[in-house]
XYZ file of C-alpha atoms in Angstrom:
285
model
C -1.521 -21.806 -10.166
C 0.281 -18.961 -11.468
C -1.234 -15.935 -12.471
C -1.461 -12.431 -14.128
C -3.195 -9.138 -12.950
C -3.302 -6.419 -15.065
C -4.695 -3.235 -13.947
C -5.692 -0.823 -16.354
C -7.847 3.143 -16.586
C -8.938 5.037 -18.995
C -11.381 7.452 -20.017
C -14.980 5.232 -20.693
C -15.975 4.134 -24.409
C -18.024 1.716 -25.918
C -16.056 -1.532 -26.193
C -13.024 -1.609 -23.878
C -14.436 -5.005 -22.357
C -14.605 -6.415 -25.677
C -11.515 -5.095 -27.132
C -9.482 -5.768 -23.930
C -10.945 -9.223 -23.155
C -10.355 -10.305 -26.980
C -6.948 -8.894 -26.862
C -6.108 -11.770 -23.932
C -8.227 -14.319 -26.238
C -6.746 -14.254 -29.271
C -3.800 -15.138 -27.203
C -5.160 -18.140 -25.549
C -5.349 -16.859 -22.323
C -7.726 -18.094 -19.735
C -9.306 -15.326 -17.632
C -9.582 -16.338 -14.291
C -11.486 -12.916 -13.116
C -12.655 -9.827 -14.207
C -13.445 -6.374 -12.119
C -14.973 -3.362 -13.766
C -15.721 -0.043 -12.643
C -16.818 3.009 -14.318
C -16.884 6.548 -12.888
C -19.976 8.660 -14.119
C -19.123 11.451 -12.978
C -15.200 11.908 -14.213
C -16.105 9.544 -17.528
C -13.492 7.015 -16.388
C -13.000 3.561 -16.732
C -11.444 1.225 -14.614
C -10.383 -2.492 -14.570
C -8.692 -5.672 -12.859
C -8.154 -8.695 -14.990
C -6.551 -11.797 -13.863
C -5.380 -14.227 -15.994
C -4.145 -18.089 -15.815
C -0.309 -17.842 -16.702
C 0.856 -20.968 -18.325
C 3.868 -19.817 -19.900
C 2.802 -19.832 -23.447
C 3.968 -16.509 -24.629
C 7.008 -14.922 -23.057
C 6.441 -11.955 -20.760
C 8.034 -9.527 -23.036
C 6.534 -10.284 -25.900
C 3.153 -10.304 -24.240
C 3.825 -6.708 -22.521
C 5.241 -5.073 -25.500
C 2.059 -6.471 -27.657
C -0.277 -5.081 -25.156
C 1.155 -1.995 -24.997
C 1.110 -1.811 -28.609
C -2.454 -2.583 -28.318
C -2.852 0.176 -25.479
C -1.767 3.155 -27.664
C -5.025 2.923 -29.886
C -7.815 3.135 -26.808
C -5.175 5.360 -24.805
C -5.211 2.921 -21.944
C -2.752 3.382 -18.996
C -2.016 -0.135 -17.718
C 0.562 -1.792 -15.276
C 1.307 -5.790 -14.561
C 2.155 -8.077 -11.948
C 3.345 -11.508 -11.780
C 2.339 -13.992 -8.698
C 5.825 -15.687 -8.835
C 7.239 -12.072 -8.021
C 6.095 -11.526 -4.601
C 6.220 -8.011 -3.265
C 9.538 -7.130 -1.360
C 8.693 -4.841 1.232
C 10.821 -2.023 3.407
C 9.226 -1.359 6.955
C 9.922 2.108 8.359
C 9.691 2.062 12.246
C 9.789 4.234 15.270
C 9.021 2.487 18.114
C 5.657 1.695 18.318
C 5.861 -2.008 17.538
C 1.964 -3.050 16.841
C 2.003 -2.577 13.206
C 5.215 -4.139 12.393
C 5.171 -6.772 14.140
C 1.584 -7.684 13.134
C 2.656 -7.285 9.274
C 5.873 -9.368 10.095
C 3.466 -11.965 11.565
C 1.301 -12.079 8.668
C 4.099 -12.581 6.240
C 5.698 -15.429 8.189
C 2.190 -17.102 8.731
C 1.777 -16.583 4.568
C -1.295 -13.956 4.646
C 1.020 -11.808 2.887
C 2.253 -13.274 0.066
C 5.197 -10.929 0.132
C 9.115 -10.905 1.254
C 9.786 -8.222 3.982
C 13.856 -8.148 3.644
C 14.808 -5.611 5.800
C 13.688 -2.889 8.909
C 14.495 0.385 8.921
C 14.329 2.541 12.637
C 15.072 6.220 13.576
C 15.550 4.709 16.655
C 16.504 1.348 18.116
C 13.631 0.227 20.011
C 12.349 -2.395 17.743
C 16.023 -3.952 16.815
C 15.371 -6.508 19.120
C 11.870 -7.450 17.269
C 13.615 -7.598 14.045
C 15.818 -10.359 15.651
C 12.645 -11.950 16.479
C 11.525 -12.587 12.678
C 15.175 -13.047 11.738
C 15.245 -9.839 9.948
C 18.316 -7.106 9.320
C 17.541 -3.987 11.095
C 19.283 -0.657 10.149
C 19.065 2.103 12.631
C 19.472 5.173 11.127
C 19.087 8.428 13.307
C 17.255 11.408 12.144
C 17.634 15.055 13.442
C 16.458 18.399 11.188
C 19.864 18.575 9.773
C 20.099 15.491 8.916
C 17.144 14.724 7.274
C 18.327 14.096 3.700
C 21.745 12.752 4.357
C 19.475 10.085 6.553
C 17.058 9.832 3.429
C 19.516 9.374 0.784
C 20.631 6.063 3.040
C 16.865 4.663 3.196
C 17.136 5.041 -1.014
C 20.073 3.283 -0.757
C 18.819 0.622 1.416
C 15.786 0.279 -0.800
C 18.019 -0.027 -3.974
C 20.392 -2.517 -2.297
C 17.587 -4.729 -1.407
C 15.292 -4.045 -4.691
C 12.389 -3.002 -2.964
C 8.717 -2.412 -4.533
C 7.030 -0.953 -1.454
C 7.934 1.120 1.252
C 5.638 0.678 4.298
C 5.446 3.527 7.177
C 4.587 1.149 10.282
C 4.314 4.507 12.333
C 6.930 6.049 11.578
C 6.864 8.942 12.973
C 8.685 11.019 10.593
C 7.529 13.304 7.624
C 8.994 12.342 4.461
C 10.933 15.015 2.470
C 8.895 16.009 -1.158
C 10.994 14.335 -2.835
C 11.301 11.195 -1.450
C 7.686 10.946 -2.088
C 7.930 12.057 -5.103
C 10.548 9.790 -6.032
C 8.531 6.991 -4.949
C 4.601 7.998 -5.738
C 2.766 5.404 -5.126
C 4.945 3.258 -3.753
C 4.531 4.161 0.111
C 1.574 3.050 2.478
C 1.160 5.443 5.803
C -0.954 4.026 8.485
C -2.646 7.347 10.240
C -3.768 6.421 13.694
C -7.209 8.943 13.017
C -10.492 8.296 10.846
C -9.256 11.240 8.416
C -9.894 13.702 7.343
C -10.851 14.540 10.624
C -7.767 14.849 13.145
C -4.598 15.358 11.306
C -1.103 15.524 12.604
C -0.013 14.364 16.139
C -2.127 13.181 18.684
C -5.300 12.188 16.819
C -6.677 10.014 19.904
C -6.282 13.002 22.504
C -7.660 15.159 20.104
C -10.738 12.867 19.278
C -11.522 12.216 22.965
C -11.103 16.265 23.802
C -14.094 16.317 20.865
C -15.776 13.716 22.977
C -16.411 11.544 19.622
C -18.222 8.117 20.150
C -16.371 6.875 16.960
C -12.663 6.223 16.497
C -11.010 4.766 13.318
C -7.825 4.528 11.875
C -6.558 5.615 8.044
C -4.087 3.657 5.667
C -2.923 5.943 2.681
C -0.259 6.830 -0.148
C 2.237 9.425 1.434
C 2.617 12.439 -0.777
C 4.115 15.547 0.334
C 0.959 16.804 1.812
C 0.627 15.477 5.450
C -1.866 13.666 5.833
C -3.293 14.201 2.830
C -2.723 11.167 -0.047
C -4.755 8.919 -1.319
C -6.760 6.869 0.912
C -6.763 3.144 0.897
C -8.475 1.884 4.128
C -10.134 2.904 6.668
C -12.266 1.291 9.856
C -13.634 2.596 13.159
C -14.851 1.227 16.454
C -17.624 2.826 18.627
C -15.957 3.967 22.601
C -17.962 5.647 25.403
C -17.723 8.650 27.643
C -16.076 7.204 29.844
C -12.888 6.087 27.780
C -9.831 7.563 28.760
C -7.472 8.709 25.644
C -5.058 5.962 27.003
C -8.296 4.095 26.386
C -8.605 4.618 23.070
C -4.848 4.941 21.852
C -4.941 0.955 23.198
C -8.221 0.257 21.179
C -6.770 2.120 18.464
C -3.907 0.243 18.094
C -6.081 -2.687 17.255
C -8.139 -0.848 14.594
C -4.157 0.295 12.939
C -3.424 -3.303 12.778
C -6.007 -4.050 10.454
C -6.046 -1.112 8.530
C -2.572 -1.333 7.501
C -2.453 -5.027 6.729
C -5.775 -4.628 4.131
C -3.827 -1.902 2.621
C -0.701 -3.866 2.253
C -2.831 -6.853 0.940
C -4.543 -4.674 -1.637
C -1.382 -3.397 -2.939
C 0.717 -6.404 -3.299
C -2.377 -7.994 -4.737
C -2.345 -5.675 -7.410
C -6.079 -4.421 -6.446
C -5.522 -0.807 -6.536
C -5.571 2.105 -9.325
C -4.727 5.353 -8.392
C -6.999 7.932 -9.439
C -6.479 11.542 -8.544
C -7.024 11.885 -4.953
C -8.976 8.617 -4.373
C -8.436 5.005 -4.716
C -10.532 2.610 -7.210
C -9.638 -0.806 -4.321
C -11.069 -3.722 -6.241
C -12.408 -6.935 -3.559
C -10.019 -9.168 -2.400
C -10.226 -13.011 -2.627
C -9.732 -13.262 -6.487
């Protein structure tokens, strides 16, 4: 079955379920699902509809009508089509756990997305990319070189059309404006439970603290390190007597997860960016 998932915020008033579900009526839509959420506090409303899509009104038509219906509740509102998987850039280093995990996903169908093309500072993980039958660009990185060597990603992304830029520890601080330029559009995977341990080293730094809980972060990139949007998170309990090699390896596991839920919720549509925070509606629907 195809489908349609609109995701739309505003601030709260009396009727937006009513006026937005009747919109998709009166159009003989079937709504497969409906997620709501309203924040109290800020006076904001939030929302995930999915509807059945069989072809009866031409995409077009049906976004320009809603966004003519939009302008009178001041709604902000975006759309995405199941038959137009996600095309997703991975940005690499040479840790290989996260890649290859999200490669491995997408070939086994978890992630209903395409992933067209690799991207390395270094070389390393060439080799995996031959693996999943994938181009790999190596594309070196030094201080002086760090917006000639951005300028080429942009290009790459361009080239291959791509919706979603994925750090899969890349070890590398993006330039303002690239994440400017693309806001919203690029998932970090942090190997720390933030906001505690920023920057480089997180595990060392965690076991120096003695901490009993680890975790790892998935978030937007903005120009802040560190500092976007959070998407996922998860921990795992370790013991005294963990080395930090100890809990970089049981780290890496918790990174694997983390990342992939993000990338689900993304290319499932399931997430409205609000401010500093994330409205992440369930998965499954």
């Amino acid at each position: 079955m195809s489908s349609i998932v609109f995701l739309i915020q505003c601030a709260d008033q009396k009727g937006l379920v009513a006026g937005i579900t009747g919109f998709f009526a009166e159009r003989q839509f079937n709504i497969l699902h409906c997620q709501q959420y309203t924040d109290v506090e800020q006076g904001q409303y939030f929302m995930r509809i999915k509807l059945e899509d069989e072809g009866t009104l031409p995409r077009e038509q049906l976004e320009t009508e809603f966004d003519r219906f939009a302008k009178t509740l001041n709604l902000t509102w975006s759309v995405r089509y199941a038959d137009q998987p996600y095309r997703v850039a991975l940005l690499v280093t040479r840790a290989s756990h996260c890649p290859y995990d999200l490669l491995l996903r997408e070939l086994e169908g978890e992630l209903k997305c395409v992933i067209p093309l690799i991207i390395g500072n270094h070389n390393d993980l060439e080799q995996m990319a031959r693996q999943f039958n994938k181009p790999f660009y190596h594309l070196p990185i030094s201080k002086d070189t760090k917006l000639d060597q951005e300028d080429q990603i942009k290009k790459l992304l361009a080239e291959f059309d791509i919706d979603l830029v994925v750090m899969a520890r890349y070890m590398q601080i993006l330039s303002e404006q690239f994440v400017a330029e693309f806001a919203g559009r690029v998932i970090n995977i942090h190997h720390g439970f933030l906001p505690a341990f920023q920057g480089a080293r997180p595990y060392h730094q965690a076991y120096e603290r003695g901490v009993k809980i680890i975790g790892a972060t998935a978030h937007y990139a903005t120009a802040e390190l560190d500092e976007g949007p959070i998407i996922e998170q998860d921990v795992e309990r370790v013991m005294h007597d963990n080395s930090p090699e100890d809990l970089v390896m049981i780290g890496k596991d918790i990174e694997r997860l983390v990342l992939a839920r993000a990338v689900k919720a993304h290319i499932e549509h399931r997430i409205i960016i609000s401010g500093r925070r994330t409205i992440v509606f369930s998965e499954g629907v």
